[in-house]
Coordinates of C-alpha atoms and ligand atoms in Angstrom, one line a residue:
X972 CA -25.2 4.5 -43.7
X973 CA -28.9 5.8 -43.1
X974 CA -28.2 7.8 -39.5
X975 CA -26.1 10.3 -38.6
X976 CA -24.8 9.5 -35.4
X977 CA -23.2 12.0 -32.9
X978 CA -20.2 10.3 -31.1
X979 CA -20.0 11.8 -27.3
X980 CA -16.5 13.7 -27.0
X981 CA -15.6 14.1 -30.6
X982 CA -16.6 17.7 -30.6
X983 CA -14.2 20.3 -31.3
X984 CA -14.0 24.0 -32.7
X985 CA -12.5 25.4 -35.7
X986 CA -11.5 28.4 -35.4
X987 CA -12.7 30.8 -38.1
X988 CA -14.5 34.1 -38.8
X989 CA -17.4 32.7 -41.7
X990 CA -18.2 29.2 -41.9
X991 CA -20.1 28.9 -45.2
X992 CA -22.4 26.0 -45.7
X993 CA -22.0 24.4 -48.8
X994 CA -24.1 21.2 -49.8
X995 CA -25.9 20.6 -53.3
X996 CA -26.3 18.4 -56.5
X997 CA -27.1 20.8 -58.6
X998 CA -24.7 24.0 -59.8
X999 CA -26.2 27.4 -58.3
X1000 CA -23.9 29.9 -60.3
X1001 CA -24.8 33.4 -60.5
X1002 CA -26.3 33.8 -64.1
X1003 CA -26.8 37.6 -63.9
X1004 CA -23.0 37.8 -63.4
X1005 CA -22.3 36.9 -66.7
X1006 CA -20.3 34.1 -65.3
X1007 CA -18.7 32.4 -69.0
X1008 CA -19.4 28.8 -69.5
X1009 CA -18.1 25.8 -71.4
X1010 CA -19.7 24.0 -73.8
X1011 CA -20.8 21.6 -71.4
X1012 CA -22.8 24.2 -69.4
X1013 CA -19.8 24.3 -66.8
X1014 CA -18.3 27.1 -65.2
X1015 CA -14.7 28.2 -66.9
X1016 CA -12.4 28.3 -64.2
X1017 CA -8.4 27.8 -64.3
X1018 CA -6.8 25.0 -62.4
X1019 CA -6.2 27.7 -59.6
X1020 CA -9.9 28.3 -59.8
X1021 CA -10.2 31.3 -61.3
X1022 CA -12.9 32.6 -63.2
X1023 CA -12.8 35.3 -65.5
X1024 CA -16.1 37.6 -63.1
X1025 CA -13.7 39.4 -60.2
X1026 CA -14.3 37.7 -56.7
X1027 CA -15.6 34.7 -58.0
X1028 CA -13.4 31.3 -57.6
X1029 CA -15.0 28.1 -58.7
X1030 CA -13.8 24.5 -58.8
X1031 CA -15.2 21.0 -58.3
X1032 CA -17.8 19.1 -60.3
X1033 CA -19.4 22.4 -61.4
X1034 CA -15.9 23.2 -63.5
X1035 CA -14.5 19.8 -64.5
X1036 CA -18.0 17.9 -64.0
X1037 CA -19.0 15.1 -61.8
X1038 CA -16.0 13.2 -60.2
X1039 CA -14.6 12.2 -56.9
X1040 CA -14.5 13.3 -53.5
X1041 CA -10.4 13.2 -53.7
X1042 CA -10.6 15.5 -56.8
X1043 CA -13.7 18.2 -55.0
X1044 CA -10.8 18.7 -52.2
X1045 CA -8.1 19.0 -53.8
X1046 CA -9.8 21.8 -55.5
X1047 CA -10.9 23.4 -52.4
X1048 CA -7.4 23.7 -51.8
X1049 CA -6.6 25.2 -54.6
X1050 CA -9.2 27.7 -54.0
X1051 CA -8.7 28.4 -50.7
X1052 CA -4.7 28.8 -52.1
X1053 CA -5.9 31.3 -54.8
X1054 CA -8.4 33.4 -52.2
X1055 CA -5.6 33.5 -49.9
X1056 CA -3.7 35.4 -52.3
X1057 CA -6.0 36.9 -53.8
X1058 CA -6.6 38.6 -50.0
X1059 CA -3.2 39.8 -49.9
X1060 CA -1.6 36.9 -48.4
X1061 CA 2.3 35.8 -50.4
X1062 CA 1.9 33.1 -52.0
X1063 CA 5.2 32.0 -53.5
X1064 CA 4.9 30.9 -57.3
X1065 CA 7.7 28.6 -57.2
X1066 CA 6.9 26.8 -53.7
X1067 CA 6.9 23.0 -54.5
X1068 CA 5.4 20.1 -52.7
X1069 CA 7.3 17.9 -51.0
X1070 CA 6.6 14.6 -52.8
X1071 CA 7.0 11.3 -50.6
X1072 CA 7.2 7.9 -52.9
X1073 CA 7.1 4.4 -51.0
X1074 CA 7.1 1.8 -52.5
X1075 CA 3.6 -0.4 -52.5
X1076 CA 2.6 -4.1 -51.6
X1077 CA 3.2 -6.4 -54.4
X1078 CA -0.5 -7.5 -53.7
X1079 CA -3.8 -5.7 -53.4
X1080 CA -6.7 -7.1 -51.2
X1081 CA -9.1 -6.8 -54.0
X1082 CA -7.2 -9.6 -55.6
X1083 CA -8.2 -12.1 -52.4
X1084 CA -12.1 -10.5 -51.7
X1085 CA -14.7 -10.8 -54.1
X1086 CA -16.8 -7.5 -54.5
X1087 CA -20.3 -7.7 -52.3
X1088 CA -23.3 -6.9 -53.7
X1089 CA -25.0 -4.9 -50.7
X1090 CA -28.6 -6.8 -49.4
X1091 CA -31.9 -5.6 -51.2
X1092 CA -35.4 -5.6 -49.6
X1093 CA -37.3 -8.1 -50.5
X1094 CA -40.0 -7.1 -52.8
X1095 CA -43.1 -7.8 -49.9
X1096 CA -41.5 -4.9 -47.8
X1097 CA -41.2 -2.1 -50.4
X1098 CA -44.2 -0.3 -48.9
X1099 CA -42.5 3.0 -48.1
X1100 CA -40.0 5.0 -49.0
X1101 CA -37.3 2.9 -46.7
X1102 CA -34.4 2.4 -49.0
X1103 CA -34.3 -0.7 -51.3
X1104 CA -30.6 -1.3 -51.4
X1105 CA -29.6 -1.6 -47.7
X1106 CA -26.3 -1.1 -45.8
X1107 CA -23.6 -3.3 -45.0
X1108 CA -23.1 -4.9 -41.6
X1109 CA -19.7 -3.9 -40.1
X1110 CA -17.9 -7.0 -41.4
X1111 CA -19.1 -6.5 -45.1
X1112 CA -17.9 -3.3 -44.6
X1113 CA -14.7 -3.9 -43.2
X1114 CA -13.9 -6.2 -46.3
X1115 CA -15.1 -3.7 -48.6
X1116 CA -12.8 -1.5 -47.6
X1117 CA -10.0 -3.7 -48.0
X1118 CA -10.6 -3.8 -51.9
X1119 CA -9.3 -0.6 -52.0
X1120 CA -8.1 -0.5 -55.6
X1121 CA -5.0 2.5 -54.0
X1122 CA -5.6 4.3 -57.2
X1123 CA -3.0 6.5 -55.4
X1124 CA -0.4 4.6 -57.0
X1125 CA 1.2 5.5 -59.8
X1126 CA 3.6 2.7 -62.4
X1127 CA 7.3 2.8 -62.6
X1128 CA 9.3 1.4 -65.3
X1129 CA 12.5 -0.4 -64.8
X1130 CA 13.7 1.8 -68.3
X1131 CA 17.0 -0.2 -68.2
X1132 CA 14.9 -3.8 -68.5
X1133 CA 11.8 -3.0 -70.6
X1134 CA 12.0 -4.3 -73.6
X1135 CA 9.1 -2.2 -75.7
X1136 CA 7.2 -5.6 -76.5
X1137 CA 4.2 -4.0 -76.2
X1138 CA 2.5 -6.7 -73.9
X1139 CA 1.2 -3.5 -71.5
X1140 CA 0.3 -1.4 -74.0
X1141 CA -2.4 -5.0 -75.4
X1142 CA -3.9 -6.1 -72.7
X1143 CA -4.9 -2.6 -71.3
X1144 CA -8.6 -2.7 -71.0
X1145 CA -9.1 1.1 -70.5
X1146 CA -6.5 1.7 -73.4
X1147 CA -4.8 3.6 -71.4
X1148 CA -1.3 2.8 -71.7
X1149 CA 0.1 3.2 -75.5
X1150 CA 3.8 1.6 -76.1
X1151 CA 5.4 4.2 -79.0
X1152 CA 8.6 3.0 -80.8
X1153 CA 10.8 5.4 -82.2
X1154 CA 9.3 6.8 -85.8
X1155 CA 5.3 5.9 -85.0
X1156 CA 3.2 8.9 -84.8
X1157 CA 0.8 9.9 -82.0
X1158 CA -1.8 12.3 -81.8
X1159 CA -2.3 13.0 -78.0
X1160 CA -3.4 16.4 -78.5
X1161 CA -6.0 15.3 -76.2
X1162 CA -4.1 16.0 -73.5
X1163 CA -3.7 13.5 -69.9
X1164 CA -0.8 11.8 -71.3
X1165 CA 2.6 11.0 -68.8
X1166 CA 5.8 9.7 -69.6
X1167 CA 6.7 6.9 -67.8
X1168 CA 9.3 5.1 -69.6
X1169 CA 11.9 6.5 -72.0
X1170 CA 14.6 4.0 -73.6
X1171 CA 17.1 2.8 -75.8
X1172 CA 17.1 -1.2 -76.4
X1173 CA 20.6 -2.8 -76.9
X1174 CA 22.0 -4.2 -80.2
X1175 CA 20.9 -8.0 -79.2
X1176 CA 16.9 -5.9 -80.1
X1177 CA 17.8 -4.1 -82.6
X1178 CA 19.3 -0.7 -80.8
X1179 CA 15.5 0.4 -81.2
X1180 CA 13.8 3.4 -78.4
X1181 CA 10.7 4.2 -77.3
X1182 CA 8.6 5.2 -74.9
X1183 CA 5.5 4.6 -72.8
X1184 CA 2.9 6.7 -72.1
X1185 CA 0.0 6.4 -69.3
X1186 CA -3.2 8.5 -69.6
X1187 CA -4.4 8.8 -65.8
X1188 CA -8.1 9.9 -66.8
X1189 CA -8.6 6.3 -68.0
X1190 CA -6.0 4.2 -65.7
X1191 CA -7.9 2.3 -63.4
X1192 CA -4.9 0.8 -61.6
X1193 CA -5.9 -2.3 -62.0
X1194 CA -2.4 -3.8 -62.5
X1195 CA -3.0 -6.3 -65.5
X1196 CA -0.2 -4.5 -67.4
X1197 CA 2.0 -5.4 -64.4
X1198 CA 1.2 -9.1 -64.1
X1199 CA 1.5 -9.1 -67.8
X1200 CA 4.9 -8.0 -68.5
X1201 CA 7.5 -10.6 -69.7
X1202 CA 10.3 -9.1 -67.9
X1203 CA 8.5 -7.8 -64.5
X1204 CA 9.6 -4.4 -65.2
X1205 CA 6.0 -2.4 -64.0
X1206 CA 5.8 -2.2 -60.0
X1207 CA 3.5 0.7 -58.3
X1208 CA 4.3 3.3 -56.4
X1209 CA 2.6 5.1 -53.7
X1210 CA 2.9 9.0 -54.3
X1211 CA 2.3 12.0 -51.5
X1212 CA 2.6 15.2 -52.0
X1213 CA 3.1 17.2 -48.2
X1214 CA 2.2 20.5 -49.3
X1215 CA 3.7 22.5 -46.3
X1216 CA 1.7 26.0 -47.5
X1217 CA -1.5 24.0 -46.4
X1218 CA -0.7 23.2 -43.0
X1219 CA -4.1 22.2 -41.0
X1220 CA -5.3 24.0 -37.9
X1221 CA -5.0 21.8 -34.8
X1222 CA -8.5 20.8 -33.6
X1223 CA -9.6 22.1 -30.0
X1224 CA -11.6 20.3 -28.1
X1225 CA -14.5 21.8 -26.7
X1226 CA -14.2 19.9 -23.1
X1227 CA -10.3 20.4 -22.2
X1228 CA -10.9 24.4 -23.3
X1229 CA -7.7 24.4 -25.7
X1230 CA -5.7 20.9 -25.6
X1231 CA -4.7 20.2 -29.6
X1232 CA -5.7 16.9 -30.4
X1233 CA -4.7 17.0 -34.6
X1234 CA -1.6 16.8 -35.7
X1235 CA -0.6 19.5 -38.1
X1236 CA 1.5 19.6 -41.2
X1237 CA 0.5 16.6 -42.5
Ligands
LIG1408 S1 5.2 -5.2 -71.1 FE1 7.0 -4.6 -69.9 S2 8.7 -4.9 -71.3 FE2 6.8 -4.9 -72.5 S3 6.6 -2.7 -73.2 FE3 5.4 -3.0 -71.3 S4 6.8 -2.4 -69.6 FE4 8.1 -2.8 -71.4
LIG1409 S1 -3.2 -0.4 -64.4 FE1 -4.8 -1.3 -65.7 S2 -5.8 0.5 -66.6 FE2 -3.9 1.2 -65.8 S3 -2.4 1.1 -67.5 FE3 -2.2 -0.8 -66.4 S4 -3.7 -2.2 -67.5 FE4 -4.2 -0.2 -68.1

């Protein structure tokens, strides 16, 4: 995409008392504050964005570092959560999401669709600064798209049927998935680290248990484990959490002076 382009009739108002602007690439934290920092030159903030300078919530790339778009809201939500309360508003500590698992295809479009290098400008043209990689056209797009890898997707274990061979745990490429029979030690001190299986095998194995662990940080979701498993005990599941403290404001549109066109709750 090189344009923005202004759609006729999308426009709509958002009710609100400060709308701040925020838009950079690099971090603008207040240094005379005495703002603490990590190691890493990043800004130490709790999950719930706290900071340790009153007033001042932080989140995002500039606590946790560069990552995705997915991750920068979710932490604006959490901010917004912690302001919120921090303003005087009740926020109750035990209020859970509502979590909503479906079941996924057994198939991903990336499987079928080979990744698309975007064009490039050939050489003779690079007299200005017009980008060199160029943009899709809509089709290229459209299939891009469709290779979405739905790293929303999380594995479940048929416990009752795994049989701890370890097959997931080798052919792993982000060694992200460790197979732990009963009496083998682990350090995984370094945190990330979810249970996802937890058995006992019957006599015709040995009567051995174990476990499986997943470290999200360095899952892909690219399913080899799944295709890989003798007894087709790894499916993926699609998990949503419906948080209903962050219900979103019903959008007005500026033309019909007040009609809600947004559904909220969702
Ligand atoms: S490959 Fe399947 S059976 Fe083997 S340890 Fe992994 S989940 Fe269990
Ligand atoms: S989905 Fe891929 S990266 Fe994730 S645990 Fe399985 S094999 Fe490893």
């Amino acid at each position: 995409i090189n344009t923005v382009q202004k759609l006729p009739g999308t426009e709509h108002v958002l009710p609100c008392r400060y709308a701040i602007f925020a838009s950079g690439q690099i971090m603008d934290f207040p240094q005379d504050q005495g703002v603490p920092l990590t190691p890493r030159k990043l800004m130490e903030a709790d999950t719930g964005a706290h900071t340790k300078t009153a007033k001042l919530f932080a989140g995002g790339d500039c606590v946790q570092g560069p990552s995705f778009i997915v991750d920068a809201v979710a932490w604006g939500h959490r901010a917004a959560r912690s302001i919120n309360e921090f303003l005087g508003a009740s926020v109750p500590r035990d209020a859970k999401p509502l979590t909503v698992i479906e079941s996924t295809d057994d198939h991903r479009e990336a499987d079928y669709y080979l990744r698309e290098e975007p064009p490039i400008l050939p050489a003779e043209k690079r007299m200005d600064m017009t980008p060199v990689e160029l943009p899709w056209n809509d089709e290229q797009a459209i299939t891009a798209a469709l290779r979405c890898f739905q790293c929303d997707t999380v594995h479940h274990v048929d416990e009752s049927t795994c049989i701890l061979c370890g097959a997931c745990d080798d052919v792993c490429p982000e060694k992200a998935l460790d197979v732990v029979v009963a009496g083998e030690n682990r350090d995984t001190s370094s945190g990330g680290f979810v249970e996802i299986c937890n058995t006992v095998l019957g006599e015709e194995f040995g009567g051995k248990s174990g476990k499986i662990l997943v470290n999200y940080d360095r899952c892909t979701n690219c399913r080899i484990c799944e295709d890989h498993c003798p007894v087709n005990c790894i499916t993926f599941q699609r998990v949503r959490f419906r948080d209903d403290a962050m219900q979103m404001i019903p959008l007005t549109p500026v033309a019909s002076g007040g009609k809600a066109t947004a559904k909220a709750g969702l």
